């Protein structure tokens, strides 16, 4: 034996040896002994050097079995670190020492990692044929088949893995769920998840999948409950992210935003910045949205984000900056809307042809001075809002003053409580608005003149101030669009109008979008019924307005209640 090949057989306590799966007497090269003194865990490379030396000095089946095991441990470490070449080297050493079912198994994992899926399948099938009790082998084969899109076969081998493990290994349950989900068998996947006990090691993973499936099934309230239970067990960014999705569809916009921020804090995934910005924009936090969109676009090319950024600048009254941000692929309607706002800001000195009749009408009515006449008359009609005019300066509203004014003017205690909370920096839970508060929003609109970007910002911010719910925001946006048609002296195709609006607010007012779709299909009321009806809820009020517009009975309704005057085409 060469003089430098000196081994020390280090005696280990059985408990220590068991932790690292080491022999009771571990061969260690003499130069490595100082490196393991006073250490709880021995480095993998030291273990392998000692066992390799033992093999060179005197091959021994007992020690060789440990060497083979640690070659595969080193292989797994390299593969997990993405070092494919080093993983190949370790696998080659294992092959020279001994070829058994484990070699084909790990070779299959290597081939899967480099994308050679068919060859990987052959190797993994060899492994389970050589050892038919190898439940990890069945599991990895099933995962490979999932990757190939062969979900029926994947389920078969996941079940085989469960059977061979005799209940000791439950990850295949998640594999069956994922295979069913990918196949569109969501109910079957959900049924399995319902039967996974809370004591299971995969319970949180099961709840994550359950919530995602419930979201896909549009059962957003149930999805939120599943994520709540999971988050009480463990804080994961995926749970916060997917709960945000459920909460947004439920109209819980601020809680959804809080979840997204937590998900980003935990994951640093840049894509979440975009989601955060969209929610901020919905609630009228446009300055924050601009900051997050800009940060996201610094390292991502995304036309949807550029469109969102342009809309933010438009709401802040800067159509030229919005125009500069807009990509060529932006929707034509948005391009026209930005052009309209730009022309109105320039006092309509230029002519322009618009494909959208709403925009053509607004420009026409502005150039003839009729919009100015209408808004002047409507401001007189809004004179009952004592002191409201003092909140505006140059077409812009001071939102701090608006909240102070609202505290003095509103009678509802829950509305006042919410506003006080916001002013103190604490956002209370969402609340439903009253019909009077919906009418208050309408009466404020004439004070903005023809600043449509500012009106949209007001709709978003006032919805947050009064309510915080997605449904309130959706109602305000519908009201604003109907008001714009009235200013433009343009008829409304009510069915196209509803279809467009639902597309705009489905993501943050899912149940309300269903309600409005049902109204469009079966629940419109005739003119006489609409004129005689008394709206007790905001939904009833909105249905009444839509029905009056549809039947061209707005003028008649305004004779008994001047709130409908705001939606008349002629004054």
XYZ file of C-alpha atoms in Angstrom:
571
model
C 0.000 0.000 0.000
C 1.397 3.449 -0.897
C 2.380 5.354 2.207
C -0.183 8.128 1.659
C -3.046 5.605 1.514
C -3.539 5.481 5.271
C -6.988 4.813 6.682
C -8.336 5.289 10.167
C -11.400 3.237 11.096
C -13.475 5.739 13.020
C -15.837 4.098 15.530
C -19.311 5.672 15.496
C -22.151 5.467 17.958
C -25.007 3.453 16.432
C -27.357 6.447 16.754
C -24.900 8.704 14.896
C -24.235 6.072 12.205
C -27.966 5.618 11.662
C -28.573 9.309 11.018
C -26.205 9.360 7.994
C -26.564 5.674 7.086
C -22.884 5.033 7.877
C -21.051 1.859 8.893
C -20.301 1.497 12.608
C -16.581 1.676 11.769
C -16.116 4.308 9.080
C -12.901 4.234 7.005
C -11.513 7.780 6.877
C -8.306 8.926 5.193
C -5.866 10.121 7.819
C -5.582 13.623 6.310
C -9.389 14.012 6.616
C -9.541 13.155 10.319
C -8.948 16.771 11.521
C -11.843 17.896 9.295
C -14.415 15.806 11.155
C -13.391 16.502 14.729
C -16.214 18.073 16.766
C -18.627 17.887 13.842
C -22.130 16.443 14.100
C -22.228 15.578 10.404
C -19.469 14.227 8.187
C -19.137 15.769 4.724
C -20.163 13.590 1.792
C -16.818 13.980 -0.013
C -14.893 12.779 3.096
C -17.134 9.708 3.383
C -16.667 8.846 -0.303
C -12.851 9.358 -0.232
C -12.525 6.987 2.701
C -14.780 4.325 1.162
C -13.012 4.611 -2.218
C -9.670 4.123 -0.502
C -11.060 1.080 1.323
C -12.189 -0.341 -2.043
C -8.740 0.196 -3.606
C -6.925 -1.261 -0.616
C -9.199 -4.202 -0.008
C -12.538 -4.569 -1.814
C -15.166 -5.534 0.688
C -18.823 -6.236 -0.052
C -19.866 -4.635 3.223
C -18.038 -1.350 2.596
C -18.723 -1.434 -1.156
C -22.458 -1.406 -0.459
C -21.986 1.845 1.481
C -19.784 3.288 -1.280
C -22.478 2.544 -3.875
C -25.099 4.180 -1.672
C -23.029 7.359 -1.269
C -22.201 7.495 -4.995
C -25.944 7.718 -5.569
C -26.271 10.316 -2.815
C -23.610 12.408 -4.535
C -25.398 11.858 -7.865
C -28.685 13.151 -6.393
C -26.961 16.183 -4.908
C -25.363 17.095 -8.255
C -28.612 16.535 -10.145
C -30.564 18.706 -7.705
C -27.947 21.439 -8.103
C -28.282 21.273 -11.883
C -24.727 20.019 -12.408
C -25.477 17.420 -15.080
C -21.854 16.616 -15.961
C -20.884 15.925 -12.367
C -24.037 13.819 -11.944
C -22.950 11.747 -14.980
C -19.531 11.244 -13.391
C -21.013 9.914 -10.150
C -23.373 7.648 -12.063
C -20.431 6.294 -14.053
C -18.560 5.449 -10.859
C -21.638 3.657 -9.493
C -21.962 1.661 -12.745
C -18.344 0.452 -12.499
C -18.895 -0.670 -8.932
C -22.203 -2.518 -9.440
C -25.226 -2.453 -11.744
C -28.551 -3.207 -10.101
C -32.070 -1.733 -10.246
C -30.805 1.473 -8.667
C -28.503 2.188 -11.593
C -31.384 2.053 -14.095
C -33.514 4.147 -11.748
C -30.990 6.954 -11.389
C -30.032 6.781 -15.048
C -33.718 7.255 -15.822
C -33.838 10.346 -13.580
C -30.792 11.756 -15.380
C -32.336 11.166 -18.811
C -35.586 12.779 -17.650
C -33.694 15.807 -16.441
C -32.031 16.349 -19.846
C -35.327 15.882 -21.685
C -34.836 12.390 -23.127
C -38.211 11.229 -21.869
C -38.645 8.072 -23.944
C -35.219 6.730 -22.979
C -35.900 7.710 -19.356
C -39.122 5.700 -19.422
C -37.267 2.604 -20.636
C -34.748 2.858 -17.798
C -37.362 3.469 -15.101
C -39.438 0.525 -16.332
C -36.309 -1.651 -16.100
C -35.813 -0.542 -12.493
C -39.316 -1.549 -11.363
C -39.154 -4.802 -13.325
C -35.946 -5.721 -11.471
C -37.430 -4.716 -8.106
C -41.201 -4.986 -8.126
C -41.439 -3.680 -4.549
C -39.624 -0.450 -5.466
C -42.395 2.063 -4.719
C -40.163 5.120 -5.286
C -39.451 3.728 -8.749
C -43.143 3.454 -9.557
C -43.644 7.003 -8.293
C -40.890 8.504 -10.461
C -42.098 6.528 -13.473
C -45.578 7.940 -12.899
C -44.150 11.480 -12.692
C -42.355 10.915 -15.987
C -45.590 9.738 -17.617
C -47.322 12.879 -16.296
C -44.624 14.937 -17.988
C -45.330 13.062 -21.239
C -49.058 13.731 -20.881
C -49.912 10.043 -20.463
C -52.170 10.607 -17.467
C -54.018 7.265 -17.411
C -50.733 5.391 -17.257
C -49.424 7.836 -14.674
C -52.407 7.165 -12.404
C -51.836 3.421 -12.743
C -48.231 3.654 -11.532
C -49.033 6.164 -8.779
C -51.554 3.645 -7.430
C -48.935 0.878 -7.763
C -46.538 3.003 -5.714
C -49.186 3.500 -3.017
C -49.848 -0.247 -2.872
C -46.191 -1.212 -2.626
C -45.476 1.329 0.118
C -48.309 -0.055 2.279
C -49.370 3.426 3.336
C -45.855 4.637 4.235
C -45.524 6.912 1.199
C -48.416 9.255 0.342
C -46.917 11.555 -2.326
C -48.484 9.401 -5.090
C -51.896 10.618 -3.890
C -50.908 14.099 -5.032
C -49.681 12.595 -8.303
C -53.101 11.023 -8.895
C -54.757 14.364 -8.099
C -52.445 16.231 -10.491
C -53.048 13.664 -13.239
C -56.819 13.916 -12.825
C -56.615 17.711 -12.808
C -54.527 17.795 -15.979
C -57.081 15.483 -17.610
C -59.947 17.807 -16.653
C -61.310 15.301 -14.117
C -61.599 17.967 -11.412
C -64.423 16.312 -9.477
C -62.448 13.055 -9.198
C -59.371 14.984 -8.055
C -61.437 16.867 -5.492
C -62.940 13.652 -4.143
C -59.477 12.263 -3.388
C -58.402 15.498 -1.706
C -61.487 15.485 0.515
C -60.386 12.150 1.999
C -56.805 13.127 2.899
C -56.747 13.411 6.718
C -55.449 16.483 8.510
C -52.792 14.285 10.155
C -51.218 13.504 6.768
C -47.779 14.901 5.939
C -49.171 16.122 2.610
C -52.224 17.866 4.106
C -51.029 21.403 3.269
C -50.084 20.324 -0.277
C -53.529 18.753 -0.591
C -55.228 21.967 0.592
C -53.217 23.991 -1.934
C -54.433 21.752 -4.742
C -57.961 21.735 -3.351
C -58.066 25.532 -3.356
C -56.720 25.752 -6.905
C -59.328 23.258 -8.151
C -62.138 25.085 -6.326
C -61.009 28.308 -7.986
C -61.145 26.556 -11.368
C -64.661 25.357 -10.516
C -65.527 28.995 -9.676
C -66.230 28.084 -6.044
C -64.128 30.976 -4.822
C -65.532 31.194 -1.286
C -64.764 27.509 -0.688
C -61.298 28.011 -2.195
C -60.598 30.864 0.221
C -61.595 28.621 3.161
C -59.199 25.892 1.995
C -56.317 28.359 1.760
C -57.190 29.814 5.188
C -56.901 26.361 6.786
C -53.603 25.690 5.005
C -52.118 29.034 6.035
C -52.905 28.335 9.667
C -50.614 25.314 9.293
C -47.859 26.747 7.135
C -46.981 30.060 5.473
C -46.224 29.480 1.788
C -46.165 32.060 -0.965
C -48.223 29.804 -3.258
C -51.025 29.751 -0.681
C -51.070 33.538 -0.389
C -50.930 33.907 -4.176
C -53.814 31.557 -4.886
C -55.900 32.926 -2.020
C -55.442 36.368 -3.574
C -57.004 35.005 -6.769
C -60.025 33.713 -4.836
C -60.382 36.920 -2.845
C -60.203 39.127 -5.914
C -63.034 37.162 -7.566
C -65.009 37.531 -4.343
C -64.539 41.297 -4.553
C -62.250 41.427 -1.499
C -59.787 43.657 -3.273
C -57.646 45.002 -0.437
C -57.224 41.588 1.274
C -56.272 40.177 -2.141
C -53.666 42.917 -2.536
C -52.289 42.154 0.935
C -51.944 38.475 -0.011
C -50.130 39.309 -3.249
C -47.675 41.542 -1.410
C -46.984 38.748 1.072
C -46.491 36.278 -1.801
C -44.021 38.634 -3.475
C -42.178 39.241 -0.203
C -41.721 35.478 0.267
C -40.925 34.526 -3.356
C -39.517 37.668 -5.073
C -41.249 36.410 -8.240
C -41.349 39.414 -10.572
C -44.571 38.249 -12.215
C -46.399 38.975 -8.960
C -45.475 42.656 -9.287
C -47.713 42.789 -12.344
C -50.626 41.231 -10.433
C -50.065 43.666 -7.566
C -50.119 46.612 -9.961
C -53.390 45.522 -11.582
C -55.128 45.330 -8.206
C -53.681 48.690 -7.186
C -55.023 50.192 -10.389
C -58.487 48.707 -9.778
C -58.654 50.403 -6.390
C -57.314 53.704 -7.720
C -53.833 53.429 -6.185
C -52.443 54.423 -9.561
C -49.195 55.974 -8.332
C -48.296 52.680 -6.628
C -49.398 50.773 -9.722
C -47.117 52.902 -11.920
C -44.175 52.220 -9.593
C -44.725 48.457 -9.645
C -45.410 48.267 -13.382
C -42.265 50.283 -14.122
C -40.221 47.991 -11.883
C -41.715 44.930 -13.582
C -41.104 46.295 -17.095
C -37.471 47.102 -16.261
C -36.706 43.391 -16.640
C -39.695 42.054 -18.600
C -41.094 42.679 -22.070
C -44.864 42.535 -21.603
C -47.361 44.414 -23.778
C -50.197 43.796 -21.297
C -48.172 45.598 -18.610
C -47.479 48.482 -21.011
C -51.225 48.789 -21.665
C -51.912 48.799 -17.911
C -49.281 51.498 -17.411
C -50.806 53.635 -20.159
C -54.229 53.398 -18.498
C -52.713 54.547 -15.204
C -51.219 57.672 -16.789
C -54.557 58.372 -18.464
C -56.343 58.322 -15.105
C -53.794 60.815 -13.798
C -54.752 63.188 -16.622
C -51.684 62.663 -18.821
C -52.932 61.272 -22.167
C -49.667 62.163 -23.943
C -47.626 60.045 -21.556
C -50.230 57.305 -21.887
C -49.921 57.471 -25.661
C -46.139 57.172 -25.427
C -46.403 54.024 -23.306
C -48.946 52.293 -25.529
C -47.629 49.326 -27.588
C -48.688 48.883 -31.232
C -50.638 45.769 -30.244
C -52.864 47.669 -27.791
C -56.663 47.382 -28.303
C -57.944 49.867 -30.884
C -60.644 51.099 -28.504
C -58.025 52.087 -25.940
C -55.948 53.886 -28.594
C -59.056 55.828 -29.613
C -59.969 56.613 -26.007
C -56.490 58.021 -25.322
C -56.693 60.079 -28.530
C -60.085 61.404 -27.428
C -58.767 62.443 -24.002
C -55.786 64.106 -25.690
C -58.057 66.053 -28.067
C -60.345 67.149 -25.231
C -57.355 68.337 -23.221
C -56.292 70.402 -26.263
C -59.787 71.985 -26.272
C -60.834 69.910 -29.296
C -58.951 72.086 -31.774
C -58.321 69.149 -34.135
C -60.803 66.957 -35.965
C -60.624 63.203 -35.699
C -62.655 60.278 -36.961
C -63.362 57.535 -34.425
C -64.627 54.053 -35.164
C -66.308 53.924 -31.740
C -69.581 55.922 -31.869
C -69.270 56.826 -28.168
C -65.969 58.616 -28.774
C -67.285 60.286 -31.953
C -70.297 61.525 -30.039
C -68.260 62.882 -27.134
C -65.942 64.828 -29.457
C -68.898 66.117 -31.494
C -70.822 67.229 -28.410
C -67.723 68.889 -27.002
C -67.003 70.835 -30.200
C -70.599 72.088 -30.366
C -70.460 73.149 -26.713
C -73.299 70.856 -25.721
C -71.238 68.866 -23.187
C -70.428 72.109 -21.403
C -74.111 73.063 -21.341
C -75.143 69.634 -20.049
C -72.548 69.491 -17.286
C -73.427 73.050 -16.209
C -77.096 72.078 -15.833
C -76.219 68.850 -14.069
C -73.928 70.707 -11.648
C -76.902 72.892 -10.761
C -78.878 69.709 -10.190
C -76.085 68.558 -7.861
C -76.213 71.774 -5.827
C -77.808 69.752 -3.008
C -74.286 68.458 -2.288
C -73.433 71.435 -0.095
C -69.750 72.299 -0.255
C -68.986 69.682 -2.930
C -67.801 72.307 -5.404
C -65.030 73.372 -3.000
C -63.515 69.885 -3.229
C -62.541 70.480 -6.877
C -59.758 72.506 -8.377
C -59.030 72.547 -12.115
C -61.179 69.467 -12.717
C -59.353 67.476 -10.020
C -60.767 66.449 -6.682
C -58.894 66.546 -3.373
C -59.461 63.070 -1.929
C -58.437 64.016 1.605
C -61.048 66.773 1.569
C -63.539 64.353 -0.004
C -63.180 61.963 2.935
C -63.550 64.806 5.428
C -66.627 66.040 3.540
C -68.079 62.515 3.483
C -67.695 62.163 7.256
C -69.802 65.291 7.702
C -72.343 64.532 4.972
C -73.004 60.789 5.238
C -75.462 59.419 7.780
C -74.521 55.725 7.645
C -72.321 54.825 10.636
C -70.616 51.896 8.866
C -69.580 54.194 6.008
C -68.166 56.710 8.465
C -66.347 53.982 10.362
C -64.714 52.757 7.159
C -63.616 56.252 6.147
C -62.155 56.943 9.600
C -60.214 53.695 9.400
C -58.779 54.595 5.981
C -57.794 58.061 7.218
C -55.908 56.389 10.092
C -54.148 54.017 7.699
C -56.162 50.935 8.687
C -58.419 49.517 5.993
C -61.613 47.977 7.455
C -63.539 45.071 5.930
C -65.638 45.635 2.825
C -69.169 46.933 3.176
C -72.184 47.171 0.865
C -73.183 50.648 -0.190
C -76.713 52.023 -0.036
C -78.814 53.338 -2.910
C -78.271 56.875 -1.555
C -74.503 56.384 -1.716
C -74.786 55.157 -5.298
C -76.779 58.284 -6.126
C -74.134 60.384 -4.374
C -71.528 59.006 -6.787
C -73.762 59.975 -9.725
C -74.269 63.544 -8.433
C -70.503 64.073 -8.196
C -69.826 63.270 -11.875
C -70.766 66.661 -13.453
C -68.114 68.435 -11.366
C -65.435 66.686 -13.455
C -66.640 68.308 -16.676
C -65.208 66.286 -19.560
C -62.125 64.923 -17.718
C -62.986 61.281 -18.326
C -59.673 59.927 -17.007
C -60.260 61.764 -13.742
C -63.820 60.429 -13.628
C -62.571 56.854 -13.909
C -60.029 57.486 -11.156
C -62.815 58.932 -9.000
C -65.001 55.871 -9.632
C -62.210 53.590 -8.452
C -61.128 55.645 -5.446
C -64.628 56.513 -4.239
C -65.609 52.830 -4.478
C -62.630 52.030 -2.247
C -63.417 54.848 0.194
C -67.087 53.939 0.610
C -67.015 50.185 0.224
C -63.829 48.390 -0.835
C -65.832 45.696 -2.626
C -65.417 44.715 -6.255
C -69.179 44.857 -6.765
C -69.329 48.536 -5.807
C -66.477 49.290 -8.204
C -68.263 47.392 -10.989
C -71.476 49.377 -10.361
C -69.633 52.707 -10.415
C -67.903 51.820 -13.689
C -71.218 50.842 -15.286
C -72.838 54.070 -14.097
C -69.911 56.110 -15.428
C -70.141 54.459 -18.854
C -73.908 55.108 -19.064
C -73.293 58.726 -18.040
C -70.710 59.040 -20.828
C -73.234 57.795 -23.395
C -75.691 60.434 -22.202
C -73.097 63.190 -22.565
C -72.281 61.898 -26.060
C -75.968 61.920 -27.036
C -75.544 58.334 -28.229
C -77.991 55.458 -27.950
C -76.866 52.445 -25.937
C -77.015 48.911 -27.302
C -77.729 47.528 -23.859
C -76.725 43.951 -24.651
C -73.352 44.902 -26.144
C -72.867 47.345 -23.287
C -73.422 44.637 -20.654
C -71.159 42.195 -22.485
C -68.326 44.756 -22.589
C -68.736 45.724 -18.948
C -68.785 42.123 -17.727
C -65.517 41.515 -19.558
C -64.041 44.502 -17.724
C -65.036 43.595 -14.171
C -65.415 39.789 -14.156
C -62.034 39.339 -12.449
C -62.928 41.458 -9.410
C -66.732 41.109 -9.242
C -67.390 37.555 -10.359
C -70.777 37.009 -8.685
C -71.987 40.431 -9.768
C -70.980 39.686 -13.360
C -73.128 36.535 -13.175
C -76.016 38.584 -11.826
C -75.753 41.156 -14.621
C -75.503 38.383 -17.238
C -78.720 36.848 -15.877
C -80.402 40.258 -15.983
C -79.408 40.590 -19.610
C -80.857 37.170 -20.425
C -84.093 37.031 -18.455
C -84.573 39.689 -15.792
C -85.035 43.009 -17.567
C -88.304 44.711 -16.593
C -90.669 46.555 -18.888
C -90.920 50.343 -18.900
C -94.139 50.595 -16.851
C -92.838 48.250 -14.167
C -89.504 50.066 -14.073
C -91.186 53.462 -13.741
C -93.359 52.268 -10.861
C -90.657 50.300 -9.012
C -88.853 51.614 -5.939
C -85.219 50.511 -5.678
C -84.273 49.325 -2.212
C -80.834 47.965 -3.078
C -78.049 49.156 -5.419
C -78.620 46.075 -7.593
C -82.308 46.919 -7.976
C -81.398 50.515 -8.805
C -78.954 49.404 -11.481
C -81.470 46.972 -13.017
C -83.997 49.811 -13.106
C -81.580 52.146 -14.933
C -80.597 49.457 -17.427
C -84.271 48.641 -18.045
C -85.132 52.336 -18.507
C -82.256 52.807 -20.964
C -83.253 49.660 -22.821
C -86.887 50.804 -23.177
C -85.973 54.454 -23.823
C -87.933 55.522 -20.746
C -85.231 57.565 -18.999
C -86.885 60.900 -19.851
C -90.163 59.780 -18.303
C -88.415 58.518 -15.157
C -86.593 61.833 -14.691
C -89.936 63.614 -14.251
C -90.441 61.953 -10.870
C -86.811 61.534 -9.769
C -84.121 63.880 -11.079
C -81.374 61.287 -10.525
C -82.332 59.831 -13.926
C -81.707 63.221 -15.557
C -77.995 62.422 -15.445
C -78.636 59.672 -18.011
C -80.814 61.695 -20.401
C -79.420 62.317 -23.863
C -81.260 65.642 -24.164
C -81.640 68.261 -21.434
